[in-house]
Coordinates of N, CA and C in Angstrom, one line a residue:
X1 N 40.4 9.2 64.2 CA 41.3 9.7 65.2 C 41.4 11.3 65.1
X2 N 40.8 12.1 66.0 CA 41.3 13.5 66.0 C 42.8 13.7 66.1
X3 N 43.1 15.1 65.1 CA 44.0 15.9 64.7 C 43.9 17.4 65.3
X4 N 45.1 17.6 66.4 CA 45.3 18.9 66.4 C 44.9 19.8 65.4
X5 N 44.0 20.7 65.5 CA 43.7 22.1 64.9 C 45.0 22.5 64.4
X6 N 45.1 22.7 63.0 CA 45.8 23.2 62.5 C 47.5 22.4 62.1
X7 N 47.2 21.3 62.7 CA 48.7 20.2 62.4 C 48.3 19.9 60.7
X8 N 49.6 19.9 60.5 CA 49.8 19.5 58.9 C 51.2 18.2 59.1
X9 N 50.5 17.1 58.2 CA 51.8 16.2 58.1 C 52.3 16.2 56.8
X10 N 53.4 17.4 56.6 CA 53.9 17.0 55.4 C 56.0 17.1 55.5
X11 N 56.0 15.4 55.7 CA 57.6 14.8 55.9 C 58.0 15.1 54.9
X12 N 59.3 15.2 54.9 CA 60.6 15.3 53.6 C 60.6 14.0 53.3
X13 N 60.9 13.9 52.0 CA 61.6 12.8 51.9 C 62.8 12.1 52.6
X14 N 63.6 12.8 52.6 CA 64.3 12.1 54.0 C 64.1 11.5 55.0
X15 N 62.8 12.5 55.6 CA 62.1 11.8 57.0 C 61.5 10.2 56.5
X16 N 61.0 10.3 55.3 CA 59.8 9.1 55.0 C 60.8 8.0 55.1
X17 N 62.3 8.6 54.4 CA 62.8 7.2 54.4 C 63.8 7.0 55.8
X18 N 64.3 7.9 56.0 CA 65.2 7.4 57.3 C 64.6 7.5 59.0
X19 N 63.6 8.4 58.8 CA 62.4 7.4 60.3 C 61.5 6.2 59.9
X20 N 60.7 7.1 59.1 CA 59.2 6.0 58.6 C 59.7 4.6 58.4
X21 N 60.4 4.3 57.1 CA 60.8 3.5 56.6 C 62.2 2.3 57.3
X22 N 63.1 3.5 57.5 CA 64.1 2.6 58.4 C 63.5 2.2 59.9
X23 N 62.6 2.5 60.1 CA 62.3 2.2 61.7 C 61.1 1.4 61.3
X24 N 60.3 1.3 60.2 CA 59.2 0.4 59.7 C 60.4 -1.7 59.9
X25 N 61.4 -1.6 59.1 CA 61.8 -1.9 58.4 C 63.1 -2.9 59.5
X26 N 63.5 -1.9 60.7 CA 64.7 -2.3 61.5 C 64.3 -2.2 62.9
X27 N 63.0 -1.5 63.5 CA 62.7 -1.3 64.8 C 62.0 -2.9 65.5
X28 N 62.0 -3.2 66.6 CA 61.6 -4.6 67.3 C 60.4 -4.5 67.5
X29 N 60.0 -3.4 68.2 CA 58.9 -3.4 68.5 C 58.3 -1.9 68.7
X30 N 56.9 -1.9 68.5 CA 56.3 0.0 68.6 C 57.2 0.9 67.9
X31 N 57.4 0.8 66.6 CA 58.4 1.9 66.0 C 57.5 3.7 66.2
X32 N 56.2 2.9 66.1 CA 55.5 4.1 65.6 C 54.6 4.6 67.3
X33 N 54.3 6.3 66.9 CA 53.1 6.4 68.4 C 51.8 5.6 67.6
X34 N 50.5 6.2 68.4 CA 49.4 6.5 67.6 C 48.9 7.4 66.5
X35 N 49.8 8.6 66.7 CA 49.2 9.4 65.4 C 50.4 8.7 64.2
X36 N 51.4 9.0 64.3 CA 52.0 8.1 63.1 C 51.7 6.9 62.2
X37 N 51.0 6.1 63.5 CA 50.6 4.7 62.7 C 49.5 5.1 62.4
X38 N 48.5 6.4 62.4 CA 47.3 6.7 62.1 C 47.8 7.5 60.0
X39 N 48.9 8.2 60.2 CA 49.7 9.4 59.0 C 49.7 7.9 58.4
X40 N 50.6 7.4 58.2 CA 51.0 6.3 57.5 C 50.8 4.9 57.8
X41 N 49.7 4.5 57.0 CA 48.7 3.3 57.3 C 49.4 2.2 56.6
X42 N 49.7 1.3 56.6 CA 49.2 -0.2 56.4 C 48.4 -0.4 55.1
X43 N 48.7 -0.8 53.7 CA 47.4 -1.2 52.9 C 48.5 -1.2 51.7
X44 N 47.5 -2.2 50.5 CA 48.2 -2.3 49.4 C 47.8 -2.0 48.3
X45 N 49.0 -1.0 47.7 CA 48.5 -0.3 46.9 C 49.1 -1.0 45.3
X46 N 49.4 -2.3 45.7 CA 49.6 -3.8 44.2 C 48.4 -4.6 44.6
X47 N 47.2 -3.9 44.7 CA 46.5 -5.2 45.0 C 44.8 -4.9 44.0
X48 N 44.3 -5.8 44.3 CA 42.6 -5.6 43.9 C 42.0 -4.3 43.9
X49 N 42.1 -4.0 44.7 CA 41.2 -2.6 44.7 C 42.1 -1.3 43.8
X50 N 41.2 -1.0 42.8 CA 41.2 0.3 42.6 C 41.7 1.6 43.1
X51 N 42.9 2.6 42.7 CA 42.9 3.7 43.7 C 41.5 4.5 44.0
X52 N 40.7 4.9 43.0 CA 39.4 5.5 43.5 C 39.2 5.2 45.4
X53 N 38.9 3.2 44.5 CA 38.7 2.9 46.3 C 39.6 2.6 47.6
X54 N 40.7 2.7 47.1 CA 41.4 2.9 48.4 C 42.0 4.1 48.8
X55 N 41.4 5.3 48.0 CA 41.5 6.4 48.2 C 40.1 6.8 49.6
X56 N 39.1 6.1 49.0 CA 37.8 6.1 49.8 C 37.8 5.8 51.3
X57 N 38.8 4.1 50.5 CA 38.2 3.4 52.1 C 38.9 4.3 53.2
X58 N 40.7 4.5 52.9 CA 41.3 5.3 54.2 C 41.0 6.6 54.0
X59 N 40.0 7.7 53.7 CA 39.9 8.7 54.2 C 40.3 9.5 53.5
X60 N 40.9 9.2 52.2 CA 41.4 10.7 51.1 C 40.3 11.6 51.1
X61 N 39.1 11.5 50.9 CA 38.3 12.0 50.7 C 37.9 13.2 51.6
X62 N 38.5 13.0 52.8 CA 38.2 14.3 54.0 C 39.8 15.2 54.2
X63 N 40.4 14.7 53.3 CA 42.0 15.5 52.9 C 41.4 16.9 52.1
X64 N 42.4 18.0 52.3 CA 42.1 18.9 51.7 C 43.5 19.8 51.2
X65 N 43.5 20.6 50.4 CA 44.6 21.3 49.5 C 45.3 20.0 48.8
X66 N 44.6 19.3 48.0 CA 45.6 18.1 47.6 C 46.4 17.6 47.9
X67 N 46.0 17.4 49.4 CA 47.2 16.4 50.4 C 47.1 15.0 49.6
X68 N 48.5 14.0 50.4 CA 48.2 13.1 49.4 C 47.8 11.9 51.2
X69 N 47.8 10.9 50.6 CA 48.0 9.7 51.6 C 49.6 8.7 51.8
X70 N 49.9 8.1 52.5 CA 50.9 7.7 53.3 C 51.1 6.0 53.6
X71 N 51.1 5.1 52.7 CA 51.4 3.8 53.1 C 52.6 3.2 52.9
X72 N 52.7 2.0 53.8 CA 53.3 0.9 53.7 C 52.7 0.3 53.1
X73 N 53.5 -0.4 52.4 CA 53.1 -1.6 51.2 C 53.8 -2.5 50.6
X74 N 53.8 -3.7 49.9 CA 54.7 -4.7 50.1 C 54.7 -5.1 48.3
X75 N 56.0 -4.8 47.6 CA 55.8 -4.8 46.5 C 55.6 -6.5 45.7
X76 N 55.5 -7.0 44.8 CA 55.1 -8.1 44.2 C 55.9 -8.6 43.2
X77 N 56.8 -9.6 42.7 CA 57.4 -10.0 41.8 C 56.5 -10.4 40.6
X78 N 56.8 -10.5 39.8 CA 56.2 -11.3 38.2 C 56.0 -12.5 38.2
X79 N 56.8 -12.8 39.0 CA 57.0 -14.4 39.2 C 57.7 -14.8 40.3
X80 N 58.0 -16.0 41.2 CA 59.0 -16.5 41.9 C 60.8 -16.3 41.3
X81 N 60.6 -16.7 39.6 CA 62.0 -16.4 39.2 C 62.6 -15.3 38.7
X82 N 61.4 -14.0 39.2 CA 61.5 -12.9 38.1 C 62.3 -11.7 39.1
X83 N 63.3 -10.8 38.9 CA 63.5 -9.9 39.8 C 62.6 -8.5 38.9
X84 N 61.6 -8.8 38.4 CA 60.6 -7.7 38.2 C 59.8 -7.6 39.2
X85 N 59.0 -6.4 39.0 CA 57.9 -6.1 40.0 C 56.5 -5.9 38.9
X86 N 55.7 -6.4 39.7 CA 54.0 -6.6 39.1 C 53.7 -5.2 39.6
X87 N 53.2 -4.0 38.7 CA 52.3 -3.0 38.8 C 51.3 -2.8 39.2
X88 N 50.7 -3.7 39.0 CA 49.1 -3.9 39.0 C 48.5 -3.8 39.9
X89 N 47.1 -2.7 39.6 CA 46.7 -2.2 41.2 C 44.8 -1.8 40.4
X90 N 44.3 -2.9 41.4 CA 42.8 -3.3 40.5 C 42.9 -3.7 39.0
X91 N 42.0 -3.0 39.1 CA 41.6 -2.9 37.3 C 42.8 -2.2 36.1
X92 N 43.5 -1.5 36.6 CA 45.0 -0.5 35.8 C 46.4 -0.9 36.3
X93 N 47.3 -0.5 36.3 CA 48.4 -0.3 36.3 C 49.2 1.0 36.5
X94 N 49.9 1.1 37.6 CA 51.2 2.3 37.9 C 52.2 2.0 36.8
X95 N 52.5 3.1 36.3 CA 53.5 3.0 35.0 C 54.2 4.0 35.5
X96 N 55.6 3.9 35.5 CA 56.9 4.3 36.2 C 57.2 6.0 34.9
X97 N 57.3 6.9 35.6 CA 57.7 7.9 34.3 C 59.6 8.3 34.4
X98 N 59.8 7.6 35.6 CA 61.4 7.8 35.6 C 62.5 6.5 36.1
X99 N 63.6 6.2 35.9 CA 64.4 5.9 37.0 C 64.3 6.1 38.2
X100 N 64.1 7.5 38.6 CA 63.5 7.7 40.2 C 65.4 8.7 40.4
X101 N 64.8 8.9 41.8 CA 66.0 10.0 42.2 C 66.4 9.7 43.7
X102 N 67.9 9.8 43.9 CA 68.1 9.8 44.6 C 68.0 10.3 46.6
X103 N 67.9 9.6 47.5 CA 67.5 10.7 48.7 C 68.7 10.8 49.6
X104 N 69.2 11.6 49.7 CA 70.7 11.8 50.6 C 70.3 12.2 52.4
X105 N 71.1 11.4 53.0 CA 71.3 12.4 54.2 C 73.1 12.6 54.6
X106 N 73.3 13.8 54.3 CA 74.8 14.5 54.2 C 75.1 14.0 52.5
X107 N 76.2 13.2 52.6 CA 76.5 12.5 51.6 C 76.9 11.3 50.9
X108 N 75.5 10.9 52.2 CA 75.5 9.2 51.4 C 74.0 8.7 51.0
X109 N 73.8 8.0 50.1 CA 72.6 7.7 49.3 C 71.5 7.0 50.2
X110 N 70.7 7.3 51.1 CA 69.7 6.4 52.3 C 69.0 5.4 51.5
X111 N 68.2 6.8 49.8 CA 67.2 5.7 49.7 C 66.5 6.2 48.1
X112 N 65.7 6.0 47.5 CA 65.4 6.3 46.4 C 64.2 6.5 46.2
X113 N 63.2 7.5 45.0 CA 62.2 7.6 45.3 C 61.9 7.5 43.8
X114 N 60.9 7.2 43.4 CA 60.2 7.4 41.7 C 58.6 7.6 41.9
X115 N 58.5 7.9 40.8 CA 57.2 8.1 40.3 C 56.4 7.5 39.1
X116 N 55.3 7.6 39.6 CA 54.3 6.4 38.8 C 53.2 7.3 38.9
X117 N 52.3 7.2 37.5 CA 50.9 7.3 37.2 C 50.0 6.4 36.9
X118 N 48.5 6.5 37.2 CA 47.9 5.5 36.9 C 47.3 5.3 35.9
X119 N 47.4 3.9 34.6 CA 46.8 3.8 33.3 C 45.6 3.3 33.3
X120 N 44.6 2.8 32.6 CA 43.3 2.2 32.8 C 43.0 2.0 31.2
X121 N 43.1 1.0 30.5 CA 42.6 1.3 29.0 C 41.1 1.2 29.4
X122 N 40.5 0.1 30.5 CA 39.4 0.1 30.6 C 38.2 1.4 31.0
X123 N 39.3 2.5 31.7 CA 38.8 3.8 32.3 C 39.8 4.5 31.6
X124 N 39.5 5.2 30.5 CA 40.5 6.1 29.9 C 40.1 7.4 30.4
X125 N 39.2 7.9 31.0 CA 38.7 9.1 31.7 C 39.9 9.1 33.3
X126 N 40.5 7.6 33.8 CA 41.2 8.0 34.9 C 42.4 7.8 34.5
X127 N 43.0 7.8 33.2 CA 44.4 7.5 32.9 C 44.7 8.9 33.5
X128 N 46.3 8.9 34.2 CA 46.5 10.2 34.9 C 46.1 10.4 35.7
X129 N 45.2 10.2 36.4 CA 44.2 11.4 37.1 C 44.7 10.7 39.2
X130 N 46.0 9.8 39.1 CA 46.2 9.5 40.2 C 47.8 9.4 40.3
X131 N 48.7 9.8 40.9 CA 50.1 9.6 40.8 C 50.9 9.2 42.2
X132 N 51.0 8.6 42.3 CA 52.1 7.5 43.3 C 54.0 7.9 43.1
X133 N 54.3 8.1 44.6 CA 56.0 7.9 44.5 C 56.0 7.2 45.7
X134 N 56.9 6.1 45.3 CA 57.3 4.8 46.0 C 58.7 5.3 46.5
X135 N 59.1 5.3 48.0 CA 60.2 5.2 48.5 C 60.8 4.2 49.0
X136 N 62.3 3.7 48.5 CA 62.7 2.6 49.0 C 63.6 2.6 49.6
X137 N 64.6 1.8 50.5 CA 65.7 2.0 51.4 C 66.9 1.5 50.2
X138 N 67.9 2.4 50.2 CA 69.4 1.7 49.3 C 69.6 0.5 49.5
X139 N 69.7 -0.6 48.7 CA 69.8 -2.2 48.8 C 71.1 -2.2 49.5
X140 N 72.0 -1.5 49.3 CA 73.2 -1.7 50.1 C 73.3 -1.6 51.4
X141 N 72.3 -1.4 52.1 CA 72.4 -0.8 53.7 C 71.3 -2.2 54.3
X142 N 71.2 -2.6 53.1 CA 70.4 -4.2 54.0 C 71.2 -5.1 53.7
X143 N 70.7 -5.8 54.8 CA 71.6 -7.5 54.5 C 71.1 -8.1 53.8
X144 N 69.7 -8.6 54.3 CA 68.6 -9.0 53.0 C 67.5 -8.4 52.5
X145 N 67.5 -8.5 51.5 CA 66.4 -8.0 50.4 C 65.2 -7.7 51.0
X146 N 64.3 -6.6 51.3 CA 63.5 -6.5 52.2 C 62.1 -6.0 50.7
X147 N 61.1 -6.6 50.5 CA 59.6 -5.7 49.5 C 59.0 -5.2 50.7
X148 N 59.6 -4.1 51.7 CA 58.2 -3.4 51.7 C 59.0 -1.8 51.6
X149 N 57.9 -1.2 51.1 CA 58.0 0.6 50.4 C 57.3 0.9 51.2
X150 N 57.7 2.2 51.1 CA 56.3 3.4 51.7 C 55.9 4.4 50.3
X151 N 54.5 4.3 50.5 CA 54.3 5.0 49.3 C 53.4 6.5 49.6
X152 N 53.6 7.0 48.8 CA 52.6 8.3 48.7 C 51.8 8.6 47.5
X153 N 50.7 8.4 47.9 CA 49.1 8.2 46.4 C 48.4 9.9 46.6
X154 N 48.2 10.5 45.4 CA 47.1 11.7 45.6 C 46.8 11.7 44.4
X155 N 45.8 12.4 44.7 CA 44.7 12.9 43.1 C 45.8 13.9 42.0
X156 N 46.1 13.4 40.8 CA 46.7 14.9 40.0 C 45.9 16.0 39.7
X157 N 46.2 16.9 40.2 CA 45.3 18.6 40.3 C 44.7 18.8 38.9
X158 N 46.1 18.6 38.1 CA 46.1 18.7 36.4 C 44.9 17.8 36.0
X159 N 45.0 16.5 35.4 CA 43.8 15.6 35.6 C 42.6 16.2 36.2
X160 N 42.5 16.6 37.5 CA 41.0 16.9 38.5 C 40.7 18.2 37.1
X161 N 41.5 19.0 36.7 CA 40.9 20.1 36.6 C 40.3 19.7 35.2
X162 N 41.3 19.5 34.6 CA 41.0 19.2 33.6 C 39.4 18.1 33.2
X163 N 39.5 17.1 34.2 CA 37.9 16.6 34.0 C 36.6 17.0 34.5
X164 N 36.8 18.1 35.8 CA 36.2 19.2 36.2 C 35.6 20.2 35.0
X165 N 36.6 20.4 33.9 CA 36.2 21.9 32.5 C 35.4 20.7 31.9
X166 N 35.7 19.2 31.7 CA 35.0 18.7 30.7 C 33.6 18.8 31.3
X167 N 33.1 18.2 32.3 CA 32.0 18.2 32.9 C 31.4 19.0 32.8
X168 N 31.4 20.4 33.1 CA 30.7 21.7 32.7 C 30.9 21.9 31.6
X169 N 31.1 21.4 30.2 CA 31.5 21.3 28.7 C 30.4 21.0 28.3
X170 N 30.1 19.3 28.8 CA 29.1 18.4 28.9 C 27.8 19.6 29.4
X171 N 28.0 19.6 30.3 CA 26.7 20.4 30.7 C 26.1 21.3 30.2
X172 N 27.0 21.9 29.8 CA 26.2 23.2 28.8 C 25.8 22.7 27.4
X173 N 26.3 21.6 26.9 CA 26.4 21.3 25.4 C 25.0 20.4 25.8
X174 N 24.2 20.0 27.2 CA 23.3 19.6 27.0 C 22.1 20.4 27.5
X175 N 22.2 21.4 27.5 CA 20.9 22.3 27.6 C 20.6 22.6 26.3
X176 N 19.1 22.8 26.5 CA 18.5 22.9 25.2 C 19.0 24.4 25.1
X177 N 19.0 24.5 23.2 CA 19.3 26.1 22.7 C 18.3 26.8 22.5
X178 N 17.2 26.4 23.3 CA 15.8 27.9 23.2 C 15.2 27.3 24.3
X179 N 14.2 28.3 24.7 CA 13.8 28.2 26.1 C 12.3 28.2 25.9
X180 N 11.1 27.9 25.7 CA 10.1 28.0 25.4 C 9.2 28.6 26.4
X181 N 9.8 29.5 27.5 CA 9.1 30.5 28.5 C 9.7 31.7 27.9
X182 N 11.4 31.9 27.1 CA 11.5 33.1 26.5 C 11.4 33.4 25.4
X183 N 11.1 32.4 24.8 CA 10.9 32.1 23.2 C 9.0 32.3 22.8
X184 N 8.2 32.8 22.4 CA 6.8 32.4 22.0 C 6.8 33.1 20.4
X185 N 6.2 31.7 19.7 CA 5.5 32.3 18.0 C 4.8 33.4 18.6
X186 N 4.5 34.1 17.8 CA 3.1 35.0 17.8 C 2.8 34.7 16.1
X187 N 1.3 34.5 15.9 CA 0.7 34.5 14.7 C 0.1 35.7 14.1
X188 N 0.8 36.1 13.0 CA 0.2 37.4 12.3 C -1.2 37.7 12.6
X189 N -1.5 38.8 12.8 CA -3.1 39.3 12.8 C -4.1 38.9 11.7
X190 N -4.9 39.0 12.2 CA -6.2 38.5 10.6 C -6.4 39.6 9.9
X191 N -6.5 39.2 9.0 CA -6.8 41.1 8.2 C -8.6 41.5 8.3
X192 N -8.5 42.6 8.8 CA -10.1 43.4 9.2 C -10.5 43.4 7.9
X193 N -11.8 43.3 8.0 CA -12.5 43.1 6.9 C -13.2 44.9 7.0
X194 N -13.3 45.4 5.5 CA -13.1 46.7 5.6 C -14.8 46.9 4.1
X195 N -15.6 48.1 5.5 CA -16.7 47.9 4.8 C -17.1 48.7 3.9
X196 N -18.3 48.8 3.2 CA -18.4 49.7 1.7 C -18.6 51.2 2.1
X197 N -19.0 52.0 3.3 CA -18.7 53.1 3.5 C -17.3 53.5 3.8
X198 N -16.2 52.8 4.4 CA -15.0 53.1 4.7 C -14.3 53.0 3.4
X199 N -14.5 51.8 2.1 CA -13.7 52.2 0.9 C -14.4 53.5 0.6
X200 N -15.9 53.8 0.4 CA -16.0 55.3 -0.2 C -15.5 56.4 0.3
X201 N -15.0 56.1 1.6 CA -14.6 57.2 2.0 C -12.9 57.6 1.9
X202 N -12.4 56.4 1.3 CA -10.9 56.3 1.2 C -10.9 56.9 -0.4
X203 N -11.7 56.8 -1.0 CA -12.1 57.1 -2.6 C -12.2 58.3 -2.7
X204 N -11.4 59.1 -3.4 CA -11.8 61.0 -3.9 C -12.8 61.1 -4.1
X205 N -13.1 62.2 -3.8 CA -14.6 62.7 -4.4 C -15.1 62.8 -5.9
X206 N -16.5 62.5 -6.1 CA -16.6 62.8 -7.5 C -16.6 63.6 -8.0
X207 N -16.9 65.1 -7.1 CA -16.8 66.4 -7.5 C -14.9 66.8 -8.2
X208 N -13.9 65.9 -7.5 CA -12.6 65.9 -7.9 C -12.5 65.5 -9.5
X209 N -13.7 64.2 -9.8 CA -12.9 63.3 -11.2 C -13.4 64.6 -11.8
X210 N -14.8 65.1 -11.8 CA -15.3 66.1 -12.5 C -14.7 67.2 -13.1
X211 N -13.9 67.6 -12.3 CA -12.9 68.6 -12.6 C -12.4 68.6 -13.3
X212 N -11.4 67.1 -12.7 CA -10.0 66.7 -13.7 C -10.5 66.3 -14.7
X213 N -11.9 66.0 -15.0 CA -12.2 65.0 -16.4 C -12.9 66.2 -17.5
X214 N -13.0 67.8 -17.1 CA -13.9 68.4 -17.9 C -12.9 69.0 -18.6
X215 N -13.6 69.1 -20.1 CA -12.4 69.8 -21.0 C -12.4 71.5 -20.9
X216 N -10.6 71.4 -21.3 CA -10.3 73.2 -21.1 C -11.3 73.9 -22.2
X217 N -12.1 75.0 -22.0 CA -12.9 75.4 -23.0 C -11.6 76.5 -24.4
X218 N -12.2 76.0 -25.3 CA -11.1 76.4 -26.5 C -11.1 77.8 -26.5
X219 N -10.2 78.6 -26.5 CA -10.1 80.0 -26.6 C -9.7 80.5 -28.0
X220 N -9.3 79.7 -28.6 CA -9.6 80.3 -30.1 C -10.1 80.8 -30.7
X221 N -11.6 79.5 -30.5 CA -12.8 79.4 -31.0 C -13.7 80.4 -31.0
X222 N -13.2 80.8 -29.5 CA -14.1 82.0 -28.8 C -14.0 83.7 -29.7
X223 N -12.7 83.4 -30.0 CA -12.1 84.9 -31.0 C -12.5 84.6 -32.6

């Protein structure tokens, strides 16, 4: 679906929960236009797939400044008798880092919001590296118990960068440390072989030893 040049969707939390979610949640029919039902998709983010890939399939990938994505989703008990919720999303788990925080409009409590990151013992390179906040509507403003959330999934910057420095880490620690187009042995020279006129001529003269070798005549002797 084409997007106005230059539109940015980024709702308050209040919007998410008191249009998105209350009109998800209490409207009869057509709550949403076409671009809204396009912002905030349909899909489950407690289910089989991986965030990588459901970051893929709806289109994270053509998002830019670390926008995040926008669903509806329907959370999952532990069990029929359990009032827990199952985390589990593919291969890892959303692990909650708070209570979560309240969302006001004026001064009454609409709805609540928390936060979750993604674990992986099996991928310890993606622990972190994805973070989720789940908005819910105040249990007291329903009659009955309603599982569906709207959630918001994006890449953590922190995580990206961080495995971004390792990669270039990796990279350089795998180039070789010499280069054998800048590097070359050279083998010492042979030694010239040096012939019997160039030693005599490296040799003093005999007329020299002559000199040095003739005795001083005695002057004594002479008187």
């Amino acid at each position: 679906m084409a997007i106005t040049v230059g539109y940015r969707f980024r709702p308050t939390d209040k919007e998410l929960v008191t249009h998105y979610l209350f009109n998800k949640l209490f409207a009869q029919t057509g709550p949403f236009n076409d671009l809204e039902s396009f912002l905030v998709k349909e899909g489950d983010l407690y289910g089989s797939l991986d965030p990588w890939d459901i970051w893929r399939i709806y289109g994270g990938d053509n998002l830019k400044d670390d926008r995040p994505l926008y669903f509806f989703t329907r959370v999952k008990k532990v069990s029929a008798n359990s009032s827990r919720i199952c985390r589990r999303v593919g291969s890892g788990t959303w692990v909650g880092e708070a209570s979560g925080e309240k969302i006001l409009s004026g001064n009454e409590v609409v709805g609540f919001k928390k936060r979750f990151h993604y674990e992986n013992q099996e991928s310890p390179d993606d622990d972190g590296a994805w973070i989720m906040h789940e908005f819910t509507i105040n249990p007291s403003l329903l009659r009955h118990q309603n599982d569906i959330v709207l959630c918001q999934m994006k890449k953590n910057p922190v995580a990206e960068k961080k495995k971004r420095k390792l990669k270039q880490l990796n990279n350089i620690s795998d180039e070789p440390c010499m280069s054998s187009k800048r590097f070359k042995l050279v083998e010492p020279p042979l030694p010239v072989p040096i012939s019997v006129q160039q030693q005599q001529a490296e040799l003093p003269s005999c007329r020299w030893f002559k000199s040095c070798n003739r005795p001083k005549p005695n002057l004594w002797m002479q008187y």
